[in-house]
PDB file as gemmi writes it, atoms N, CA and C in Angstrom:
CRYST1    1.000    1.000    1.000  90.00  90.00  90.00 P 1                      
ATOM      1  N   MET A   1       0.836  -1.171   0.000  1.00  0.00           N  
ATOM      2  CA  MET A   1       0.000   0.000   0.000  1.00  0.00           C  
ATOM      3  C   MET A   1       0.888   1.244   0.000  1.00  0.00           C  
ATOM      4  N   GLU A   2       0.610   2.134  -0.904  1.00  0.00           N  
ATOM      5  CA  GLU A   2       1.398   3.354  -1.025  1.00  0.00           C  
ATOM      6  C   GLU A   2       0.750   4.473  -0.230  1.00  0.00           C  
ATOM      7  N   GLU A   3       1.543   5.156   0.593  1.00  0.00           N  
ATOM      8  CA  GLU A   3       1.025   6.265   1.396  1.00  0.00           C  
ATOM      9  C   GLU A   3       1.116   7.562   0.614  1.00  0.00           C  
ATOM     10  N   GLU A   4       0.145   8.403   0.787  1.00  0.00           N  
ATOM     11  CA  GLU A   4       0.158   9.700   0.139  1.00  0.00           C  
ATOM     12  C   GLU A   4       0.278  10.789   1.191  1.00  0.00           C  
ATOM     13  N   TYR A   5       1.012  11.817   0.848  1.00  0.00           N  
ATOM     14  CA  TYR A   5       1.190  12.954   1.739  1.00  0.00           C  
ATOM     15  C   TYR A   5       0.790  14.218   1.015  1.00  0.00           C  
ATOM     16  N   LEU A   6       0.248  15.142   1.748  1.00  0.00           N  
ATOM     17  CA  LEU A   6      -0.146  16.417   1.198  1.00  0.00           C  
ATOM     18  C   LEU A   6       0.718  17.488   1.837  1.00  0.00           C  
ATOM     19  N   GLU A   7       1.396  18.259   1.006  1.00  0.00           N  
ATOM     20  CA  GLU A   7       2.214  19.359   1.512  1.00  0.00           C  
ATOM     21  C   GLU A   7       1.321  20.571   1.737  1.00  0.00           C  
ATOM     22  N   ILE A   8       1.485  21.202   2.871  1.00  0.00           N  
ATOM     23  CA  ILE A   8       0.697  22.388   3.196  1.00  0.00           C  
ATOM     24  C   ILE A   8       1.623  23.592   3.213  1.00  0.00           C  
ATOM     25  N   ASP A   9       1.241  24.612   2.471  1.00  0.00           N  
ATOM     26  CA  ASP A   9       2.022  25.842   2.429  1.00  0.00           C  
ATOM     27  C   ASP A   9       1.648  26.696   3.639  1.00  0.00           C  
ATOM     28  N   THR A  10       2.477  26.684   4.663  1.00  0.00           N  
ATOM     29  CA  THR A  10       2.180  27.424   5.892  1.00  0.00           C  
ATOM     30  C   THR A  10       2.508  28.914   5.782  1.00  0.00           C  
ATOM     31  N   SER A  11       3.124  29.322   4.697  1.00  0.00           N  
ATOM     32  CA  SER A  11       3.474  30.740   4.560  1.00  0.00           C  
ATOM     33  C   SER A  11       2.234  31.618   4.414  1.00  0.00           C  
ATOM     34  N   LYS A  12       1.108  31.018   4.057  1.00  0.00           N  
ATOM     35  CA  LYS A  12      -0.113  31.796   3.861  1.00  0.00           C  
ATOM     36  C   LYS A  12      -1.014  31.811   5.099  1.00  0.00           C  
ATOM     37  N   ILE A  13      -0.604  31.144   6.155  1.00  0.00           N  
ATOM     38  CA  ILE A  13      -1.384  31.157   7.396  1.00  0.00           C  
ATOM     39  C   ILE A  13      -1.128  32.477   8.101  1.00  0.00           C  
ATOM     40  N   LYS A  14      -2.197  33.164   8.420  1.00  0.00           N  
ATOM     41  CA  LYS A  14      -2.075  34.459   9.070  1.00  0.00           C  
ATOM     42  C   LYS A  14      -1.668  34.291  10.522  1.00  0.00           C  
ATOM     43  N   GLU A  15      -0.865  35.204  10.994  1.00  0.00           N  
ATOM     44  CA  GLU A  15      -0.422  35.203  12.390  1.00  0.00           C  
ATOM     45  C   GLU A  15      -1.616  35.296  13.337  1.00  0.00           C  
ATOM     46  N   GLU A  16      -2.670  36.034  12.943  1.00  0.00           N  
ATOM     47  CA  GLU A  16      -3.829  36.216  13.802  1.00  0.00           C  
ATOM     48  C   GLU A  16      -4.579  34.914  14.052  1.00  0.00           C  
ATOM     49  N   SER A  17      -4.365  33.918  13.210  1.00  0.00           N  
ATOM     50  CA  SER A  17      -5.099  32.666  13.367  1.00  0.00           C  
ATOM     51  C   SER A  17      -4.493  31.782  14.467  1.00  0.00           C  
ATOM     52  N   ARG A  18      -3.395  32.188  14.996  1.00  0.00           N  
ATOM     53  CA  ARG A  18      -2.778  31.422  16.073  1.00  0.00           C  
ATOM     54  C   ARG A  18      -3.505  31.669  17.380  1.00  0.00           C  
ATOM     55  N   ILE A  19      -3.531  30.650  18.210  1.00  0.00           N  
ATOM     56  CA  ILE A  19      -4.094  30.789  19.543  1.00  0.00           C  
ATOM     57  C   ILE A  19      -2.935  30.787  20.530  1.00  0.00           C  
ATOM     58  N   TYR A  20      -2.907  31.784  21.368  1.00  0.00           N  
ATOM     59  CA  TYR A  20      -1.855  31.882  22.370  1.00  0.00           C  
ATOM     60  C   TYR A  20      -2.403  31.445  23.723  1.00  0.00           C  
ATOM     61  N   ILE A  21      -1.594  30.688  24.432  1.00  0.00           N  
ATOM     62  CA  ILE A  21      -1.958  30.206  25.765  1.00  0.00           C  
ATOM     63  C   ILE A  21      -0.967  30.805  26.744  1.00  0.00           C  
ATOM     64  N   LYS A  22      -1.500  31.461  27.745  1.00  0.00           N  
ATOM     65  CA  LYS A  22      -0.644  32.094  28.751  1.00  0.00           C  
ATOM     66  C   LYS A  22      -0.890  31.430  30.095  1.00  0.00           C  
ATOM     67  N   VAL A  23       0.175  31.092  30.773  1.00  0.00           N  
ATOM     68  CA  VAL A  23       0.108  30.510  32.112  1.00  0.00           C  
ATOM     69  C   VAL A  23       0.544  31.593  33.097  1.00  0.00           C  
ATOM     70  N   ALA A  24      -0.292  31.828  34.116  1.00  0.00           N  
ATOM     71  CA  ALA A  24       0.011  32.877  35.082  1.00  0.00           C  
ATOM     72  C   ALA A  24      -0.486  32.464  36.459  1.00  0.00           C  
ATOM     73  N   THR A  25       0.048  33.125  37.474  1.00  0.00           N  
ATOM     74  CA  THR A  25      -0.393  32.914  38.846  1.00  0.00           C  
ATOM     75  C   THR A  25      -1.277  34.082  39.255  1.00  0.00           C  
ATOM     76  N   LEU A  26      -2.470  33.773  39.716  1.00  0.00           N  
ATOM     77  CA  LEU A  26      -3.383  34.803  40.204  1.00  0.00           C  
ATOM     78  C   LEU A  26      -2.936  35.196  41.603  1.00  0.00           C  
ATOM     79  N   GLU A  27      -2.593  36.468  41.755  1.00  0.00           N  
ATOM     80  CA  GLU A  27      -2.110  36.941  43.048  1.00  0.00           C  
ATOM     81  C   GLU A  27      -3.201  37.600  43.874  1.00  0.00           C  
ATOM     82  N   GLY A  28      -4.251  38.063  43.207  1.00  0.00           N  
ATOM     83  CA  GLY A  28      -5.323  38.718  43.945  1.00  0.00           C  
ATOM     84  C   GLY A  28      -6.338  39.323  43.006  1.00  0.00           C  
ATOM     85  N   TYR A  29      -7.357  39.918  43.600  1.00  0.00           N  
ATOM     86  CA  TYR A  29      -8.427  40.548  42.845  1.00  0.00           C  
ATOM     87  C   TYR A  29      -7.886  41.660  41.950  1.00  0.00           C  
ATOM     88  N   LYS A  30      -6.770  42.235  42.354  1.00  0.00           N  
ATOM     89  CA  LYS A  30      -6.142  43.317  41.583  1.00  0.00           C  
ATOM     90  C   LYS A  30      -5.752  42.873  40.174  1.00  0.00           C  
ATOM     91  N   ASP A  31      -5.636  41.575  39.948  1.00  0.00           N  
ATOM     92  CA  ASP A  31      -5.259  41.045  38.633  1.00  0.00           C  
ATOM     93  C   ASP A  31      -6.434  40.948  37.664  1.00  0.00           C  
ATOM     94  N   LEU A  32      -7.650  41.248  38.131  1.00  0.00           N  
ATOM     95  CA  LEU A  32      -8.851  41.076  37.307  1.00  0.00           C  
ATOM     96  C   LEU A  32      -8.755  41.809  35.970  1.00  0.00           C  
ATOM     97  N   GLU A  33      -8.379  43.067  35.994  1.00  0.00           N  
ATOM     98  CA  GLU A  33      -8.320  43.864  34.761  1.00  0.00           C  
ATOM     99  C   GLU A  33      -7.303  43.279  33.767  1.00  0.00           C  
ATOM    100  N   ASN A  34      -6.139  42.864  34.267  1.00  0.00           N  
ATOM    101  CA  ASN A  34      -5.129  42.256  33.388  1.00  0.00           C  
ATOM    102  C   ASN A  34      -5.640  40.957  32.772  1.00  0.00           C  
ATOM    103  N   VAL A  35      -6.317  40.151  33.559  1.00  0.00           N  
ATOM    104  CA  VAL A  35      -6.879  38.885  33.059  1.00  0.00           C  
ATOM    105  C   VAL A  35      -7.917  39.170  31.979  1.00  0.00           C  
ATOM    106  N   MET A  36      -8.786  40.125  32.227  1.00  0.00           N  
ATOM    107  CA  MET A  36      -9.813  40.461  31.236  1.00  0.00           C  
ATOM    108  C   MET A  36      -9.176  40.981  29.942  1.00  0.00           C  
ATOM    109  N   ASN A  37      -8.119  41.771  30.050  1.00  0.00           N  
ATOM    110  CA  ASN A  37      -7.433  42.280  28.858  1.00  0.00           C  
ATOM    111  C   ASN A  37      -6.810  41.155  28.041  1.00  0.00           C  
ATOM    112  N   GLU A  38      -6.250  40.164  28.708  1.00  0.00           N  
ATOM    113  CA  GLU A  38      -5.648  39.021  28.003  1.00  0.00           C  
ATOM    114  C   GLU A  38      -6.722  38.233  27.248  1.00  0.00           C  
ATOM    115  N   ILE A  39      -7.871  38.039  27.878  1.00  0.00           N  
ATOM    116  CA  ILE A  39      -8.972  37.321  27.225  1.00  0.00           C  
ATOM    117  C   ILE A  39      -9.502  38.135  26.047  1.00  0.00           C  
ATOM    118  N   ARG A  40      -9.656  39.441  26.241  1.00  0.00           N  
ATOM    119  CA  ARG A  40     -10.101  40.308  25.137  1.00  0.00           C  
ATOM    120  C   ARG A  40      -9.148  40.225  23.957  1.00  0.00           C  
ATOM    121  N   ALA A  41      -7.867  40.041  24.240  1.00  0.00           N  
ATOM    122  CA  ALA A  41      -6.845  39.949  23.186  1.00  0.00           C  
ATOM    123  C   ALA A  41      -6.867  38.582  22.496  1.00  0.00           C  
ATOM    124  N   GLY A  42      -7.728  37.678  22.966  1.00  0.00           N  
ATOM    125  CA  GLY A  42      -7.872  36.383  22.313  1.00  0.00           C  
ATOM    126  C   GLY A  42      -7.012  35.268  22.877  1.00  0.00           C  
ATOM    127  N   LYS A  43      -6.380  35.500  24.011  1.00  0.00           N  
ATOM    128  CA  LYS A  43      -5.527  34.472  24.610  1.00  0.00           C  
ATOM    129  C   LYS A  43      -6.329  33.530  25.490  1.00  0.00           C  
ATOM    130  N   VAL A  44      -5.862  32.294  25.553  1.00  0.00           N  
ATOM    131  CA  VAL A  44      -6.363  31.317  26.519  1.00  0.00           C  
ATOM    132  C   VAL A  44      -5.481  31.471  27.751  1.00  0.00           C  
ATOM    133  N   LEU A  45      -6.092  31.544  28.920  1.00  0.00           N  
ATOM    134  CA  LEU A  45      -5.323  31.692  30.157  1.00  0.00           C  
ATOM    135  C   LEU A  45      -5.457  30.461  31.032  1.00  0.00           C  
ATOM    136  N   VAL A  46      -4.332  30.009  31.526  1.00  0.00           N  
ATOM    137  CA  VAL A  46      -4.290  28.967  32.549  1.00  0.00           C  
ATOM    138  C   VAL A  46      -3.806  29.676  33.808  1.00  0.00           C  
ATOM    139  N   LEU A  47      -4.707  29.810  34.773  1.00  0.00           N  
ATOM    140  CA  LEU A  47      -4.377  30.534  36.000  1.00  0.00           C  
ATOM    141  C   LEU A  47      -4.149  29.575  37.157  1.00  0.00           C  
ATOM    142  N   ARG A  48      -3.009  29.745  37.790  1.00  0.00           N  
ATOM    143  CA  ARG A  48      -2.732  28.998  39.021  1.00  0.00           C  
ATOM    144  C   ARG A  48      -3.381  29.773  40.168  1.00  0.00           C  
ATOM    145  N   ILE A  49      -4.270  29.108  40.902  1.00  0.00           N  
ATOM    146  CA  ILE A  49      -5.023  29.800  41.960  1.00  0.00           C  
ATOM    147  C   ILE A  49      -4.791  29.192  43.340  1.00  0.00           C  
ATOM    148  N   GLY A  50      -3.924  28.210  43.440  1.00  0.00           N  
ATOM    149  CA  GLY A  50      -3.722  27.492  44.698  1.00  0.00           C  
ATOM    150  C   GLY A  50      -3.320  28.367  45.860  1.00  0.00           C  
ATOM    151  N   GLU A  51      -2.374  29.277  45.623  1.00  0.00           N  
ATOM    152  CA  GLU A  51      -1.864  30.135  46.699  1.00  0.00           C  
ATOM    153  C   GLU A  51      -2.941  31.084  47.210  1.00  0.00           C  
ATOM    154  N   ILE A  52      -3.639  31.747  46.302  1.00  0.00           N  
ATOM    155  CA  ILE A  52      -4.691  32.689  46.726  1.00  0.00           C  
ATOM    156  C   ILE A  52      -5.853  31.937  47.368  1.00  0.00           C  
ATOM    157  N   LYS A  53      -6.103  30.728  46.914  1.00  0.00           N  
ATOM    158  CA  LYS A  53      -7.189  29.931  47.493  1.00  0.00           C  
ATOM    159  C   LYS A  53      -6.899  29.620  48.963  1.00  0.00           C  
ATOM    160  N   ARG A  54      -5.646  29.362  49.275  1.00  0.00           N  
ATOM    161  CA  ARG A  54      -5.275  29.038  50.648  1.00  0.00           C  
ATOM    162  C   ARG A  54      -5.221  30.275  51.548  1.00  0.00           C  
ATOM    163  N   LYS A  55      -4.839  31.420  50.977  1.00  0.00           N  
ATOM    164  CA  LYS A  55      -4.613  32.602  51.797  1.00  0.00           C  
ATOM    165  C   LYS A  55      -5.759  33.614  51.780  1.00  0.00           C  
ATOM    166  N   LYS A  56      -6.461  33.736  50.628  1.00  0.00           N  
ATOM    167  CA  LYS A  56      -7.479  34.781  50.483  1.00  0.00           C  
ATOM    168  C   LYS A  56      -8.702  34.218  49.770  1.00  0.00           C  
ATOM    169  N   GLU A  57      -9.350  33.267  50.391  1.00  0.00           N  
ATOM    170  CA  GLU A  57     -10.465  32.568  49.744  1.00  0.00           C  
ATOM    171  C   GLU A  57     -11.614  33.512  49.364  1.00  0.00           C  
ATOM    172  N   ALA A  58     -11.930  34.481  50.213  1.00  0.00           N  
ATOM    173  CA  ALA A  58     -13.018  35.426  49.916  1.00  0.00           C  
ATOM    174  C   ALA A  58     -12.680  36.265  48.685  1.00  0.00           C  
ATOM    175  N   GLU A  59     -11.422  36.666  48.567  1.00  0.00           N  
ATOM    176  CA  GLU A  59     -10.972  37.447  47.415  1.00  0.00           C  
ATOM    177  C   GLU A  59     -11.048  36.611  46.133  1.00  0.00           C  
ATOM    178  N   LEU A  60     -10.708  35.336  46.232  1.00  0.00           N  
ATOM    179  CA  LEU A  60     -10.797  34.428  45.089  1.00  0.00           C  
ATOM    180  C   LEU A  60     -12.242  34.263  44.645  1.00  0.00           C  
ATOM    181  N   LYS A  61     -13.153  34.107  45.589  1.00  0.00           N  
ATOM    182  CA  LYS A  61     -14.573  33.960  45.253  1.00  0.00           C  
ATOM    183  C   LYS A  61     -15.089  35.190  44.517  1.00  0.00           C  
ATOM    184  N   LYS A  62     -14.711  36.365  44.993  1.00  0.00           N  
ATOM    185  CA  LYS A  62     -15.112  37.627  44.351  1.00  0.00           C  
ATOM    186  C   LYS A  62     -14.554  37.679  42.917  1.00  0.00           C  
ATOM    187  N   PHE A  63     -13.295  37.298  42.747  1.00  0.00           N  
ATOM    188  CA  PHE A  63     -12.666  37.273  41.420  1.00  0.00           C  
ATOM    189  C   PHE A  63     -13.414  36.321  40.489  1.00  0.00           C  
ATOM    190  N   ILE A  64     -13.693  35.113  40.960  1.00  0.00           N  
ATOM    191  CA  ILE A  64     -14.362  34.098  40.126  1.00  0.00           C  
ATOM    192  C   ILE A  64     -15.765  34.559  39.737  1.00  0.00           C  
ATOM    193  N   ASP A  65     -16.498  35.164  40.664  1.00  0.00           N  
ATOM    194  CA  ASP A  65     -17.832  35.680  40.343  1.00  0.00           C  
ATOM    195  C   ASP A  65     -17.764  36.705  39.209  1.00  0.00           C  
ATOM    196  N   LYS A  66     -16.821  37.629  39.300  1.00  0.00           N  
ATOM    197  CA  LYS A  66     -16.681  38.678  38.282  1.00  0.00           C  
ATOM    198  C   LYS A  66     -16.218  38.100  36.945  1.00  0.00           C  
ATOM    199  N   ILE A  67     -15.234  37.220  36.986  1.00  0.00           N  
ATOM    200  CA  ILE A  67     -14.667  36.704  35.734  1.00  0.00           C  
ATOM    201  C   ILE A  67     -15.658  35.783  35.023  1.00  0.00           C  
ATOM    202  N   LYS A  68     -16.487  35.062  35.776  1.00  0.00           N  
ATOM    203  CA  LYS A  68     -17.514  34.219  35.154  1.00  0.00           C  
ATOM    204  C   LYS A  68     -18.494  35.067  34.344  1.00  0.00           C  
ATOM    205  N   LYS A  69     -18.938  36.184  34.922  1.00  0.00           N  
ATOM    206  CA  LYS A  69     -19.855  37.085  34.215  1.00  0.00           C  
ATOM    207  C   LYS A  69     -19.194  37.665  32.969  1.00  0.00           C  
ATOM    208  N   PHE A  70     -17.936  38.046  33.104  1.00  0.00           N  
ATOM    209  CA  PHE A  70     -17.185  38.602  31.977  1.00  0.00           C  
ATOM    210  C   PHE A  70     -17.060  37.583  30.846  1.00  0.00           C  
ATOM    211  N   ILE A  71     -16.661  36.358  31.193  1.00  0.00           N  
ATOM    212  CA  ILE A  71     -16.487  35.290  30.201  1.00  0.00           C  
ATOM    213  C   ILE A  71     -17.827  34.971  29.535  1.00  0.00           C  
ATOM    214  N   GLU A  72     -18.875  34.918  30.319  1.00  0.00           N  
ATOM    215  CA  GLU A  72     -20.212  34.639  29.780  1.00  0.00           C  
ATOM    216  C   GLU A  72     -20.627  35.711  28.763  1.00  0.00           C  
ATOM    217  N   ASN A  73     -20.370  36.970  29.080  1.00  0.00           N  
ATOM    218  CA  ASN A  73     -20.711  38.061  28.165  1.00  0.00           C  
ATOM    219  C   ASN A  73     -19.908  38.003  26.869  1.00  0.00           C  
ATOM    220  N   LEU A  74     -18.690  37.503  26.943  1.00  0.00           N  
ATOM    221  CA  LEU A  74     -17.843  37.374  25.749  1.00  0.00           C  
ATOM    222  C   LEU A  74     -18.098  36.071  24.986  1.00  0.00           C  
ATOM    223  N   GLU A  75     -18.964  35.225  25.535  1.00  0.00           N  
ATOM    224  CA  GLU A  75     -19.243  33.903  24.972  1.00  0.00           C  
ATOM    225  C   GLU A  75     -17.988  33.025  24.969  1.00  0.00           C  
ATOM    226  N   GLY A  76     -17.175  33.208  25.997  1.00  0.00           N  
ATOM    227  CA  GLY A  76     -15.990  32.388  26.172  1.00  0.00           C  
ATOM    228  C   GLY A  76     -16.319  31.172  27.023  1.00  0.00           C  
ATOM    229  N   ASP A  77     -15.296  30.627  27.658  1.00  0.00           N  
ATOM    230  CA  ASP A  77     -15.501  29.435  28.466  1.00  0.00           C  
ATOM    231  C   ASP A  77     -14.571  29.489  29.676  1.00  0.00           C  
ATOM    232  N   ILE A  78     -14.974  28.823  30.741  1.00  0.00           N  
ATOM    233  CA  ILE A  78     -14.180  28.766  31.972  1.00  0.00           C  
ATOM    234  C   ILE A  78     -14.386  27.404  32.605  1.00  0.00           C  
ATOM    235  N   ILE A  79     -13.310  26.857  33.140  1.00  0.00           N  
ATOM    236  CA  ILE A  79     -13.400  25.575  33.833  1.00  0.00           C  
ATOM    237  C   ILE A  79     -12.299  25.509  34.891  1.00  0.00           C  
ATOM    238  N   GLY A  80     -12.631  24.867  36.002  1.00  0.00           N  
ATOM    239  CA  GLY A  80     -11.630  24.596  37.022  1.00  0.00           C  
ATOM    240  C   GLY A  80     -11.021  23.230  36.752  1.00  0.00           C  
ATOM    241  N   VAL A  81      -9.725  23.123  36.934  1.00  0.00           N  
ATOM    242  CA  VAL A  81      -9.024  21.851  36.751  1.00  0.00           C  
ATOM    243  C   VAL A  81      -8.352  21.524  38.084  1.00  0.00           C  
ATOM    244  N   GLY A  82      -8.833  20.476  38.713  1.00  0.00           N  
ATOM    245  CA  GLY A  82      -8.321  20.161  40.040  1.00  0.00           C  
ATOM    246  C   GLY A  82      -8.663  21.282  41.008  1.00  0.00           C  
ATOM    247  N   ASP A  83      -7.850  21.437  42.021  1.00  0.00           N  
ATOM    248  CA  ASP A  83      -8.094  22.471  43.028  1.00  0.00           C  
ATOM    249  C   ASP A  83      -7.303  23.747  42.780  1.00  0.00           C  
ATOM    250  N   ASP A  84      -6.329  23.690  41.874  1.00  0.00           N  
ATOM    251  CA  ASP A  84      -5.387  24.800  41.769  1.00  0.00           C  
ATOM    252  C   ASP A  84      -5.325  25.503  40.424  1.00  0.00           C  
ATOM    253  N   LEU A  85      -6.170  25.132  39.463  1.00  0.00           N  
ATOM    254  CA  LEU A  85      -6.099  25.764  38.138  1.00  0.00           C  
ATOM    255  C   LEU A  85      -7.462  26.205  37.638  1.00  0.00           C  
ATOM    256  N   LEU A  86      -7.472  27.321  36.928  1.00  0.00           N  
ATOM    257  CA  LEU A  86      -8.634  27.784  36.165  1.00  0.00           C  
ATOM    258  C   LEU A  86      -8.169  27.946  34.725  1.00  0.00           C  
ATOM    259  N   ILE A  87      -9.000  27.519  33.788  1.00  0.00           N  
ATOM    260  CA  ILE A  87      -8.717  27.762  32.382  1.00  0.00           C  
ATOM    261  C   ILE A  87      -9.810  28.681  31.863  1.00  0.00           C  
ATOM    262  N   LEU A  88      -9.398  29.788  31.255  1.00  0.00           N  
ATOM    263  CA  LEU A  88     -10.304  30.795  30.721  1.00  0.00           C  
ATOM    264  C   LEU A  88     -10.049  30.923  29.227  1.00  0.00           C  
ATOM    265  N   THR A  89     -11.112  30.923  28.427  1.00  0.00           N  
ATOM    266  CA  THR A  89     -10.930  31.036  26.987  1.00  0.00           C  
ATOM    267  C   THR A  89     -11.778  32.168  26.412  1.00  0.00           C  
ATOM    268  N   PRO A  90     -11.301  32.750  25.319  1.00  0.00           N  
ATOM    269  CA  PRO A  90     -12.132  33.703  24.601  1.00  0.00           C  
ATOM    270  C   PRO A  90     -13.154  32.954  23.753  1.00  0.00           C  
ATOM    271  N   ARG A  91     -13.944  33.680  23.034  1.00  0.00           N  
ATOM    272  CA  ARG A  91     -14.988  33.090  22.204  1.00  0.00           C  
ATOM    273  C   ARG A  91     -14.434  32.137  21.146  1.00  0.00           C  
ATOM    274  N   SER A  92     -13.226  32.377  20.695  1.00  0.00           N  
ATOM    275  CA  SER A  92     -12.643  31.577  19.614  1.00  0.00           C  
ATOM    276  C   SER A  92     -12.205  30.187  20.054  1.00  0.00           C  
ATOM    277  N   ALA A  93     -12.248  29.896  21.338  1.00  0.00           N  
ATOM    278  CA  ALA A  93     -11.820  28.575  21.833  1.00  0.00           C  
ATOM    279  C   ALA A  93     -12.845  28.061  22.841  1.00  0.00           C  
ATOM    280  N   LYS A  94     -13.230  26.831  22.701  1.00  0.00           N  
ATOM    281  CA  LYS A  94     -14.170  26.205  23.631  1.00  0.00           C  
ATOM    282  C   LYS A  94     -13.478  25.036  24.326  1.00  0.00           C  
ATOM    283  N   ILE A  95     -13.889  24.784  25.540  1.00  0.00           N  
ATOM    284  CA  ILE A  95     -13.341  23.678  26.324  1.00  0.00           C  
ATOM    285  C   ILE A  95     -14.264  22.471  26.144  1.00  0.00           C  
ATOM    286  N   GLU A  96     -13.694  21.389  25.693  1.00  0.00           N  
ATOM    287  CA  GLU A  96     -14.482  20.168  25.531  1.00  0.00           C  
ATOM    288  C   GLU A  96     -14.501  19.432  26.855  1.00  0.00           C  
ATOM    289  N   ARG A  97     -15.703  19.116  27.309  1.00  0.00           N  
ATOM    290  CA  ARG A  97     -15.849  18.455  28.603  1.00  0.00           C  
ATOM    291  C   ARG A  97     -16.231  17.009  28.401  1.00  0.00           C  
TER     292      ARG A  97                                                      
END                                                                             
């Protein structure tokens, strides 16, 4: 059996079509605006929340309430992974559950 391969010219793929994933540590509610700006820019964010969860649980709850509403309005997606991670996506990326 002979295998066939198709060559793809990647020089015509636009830079804007790339999806960027940023990994960051959430330090507090003060990071809300920066997180929202990253999502608006089309990035997928993986946020480490373990430290703030242990030290400032009320602040984390306030952040999650606000970011959920923001993501919902943008038609993005949000999911918790384990106890220490949040994944936030813009509209261009959906999380398969």
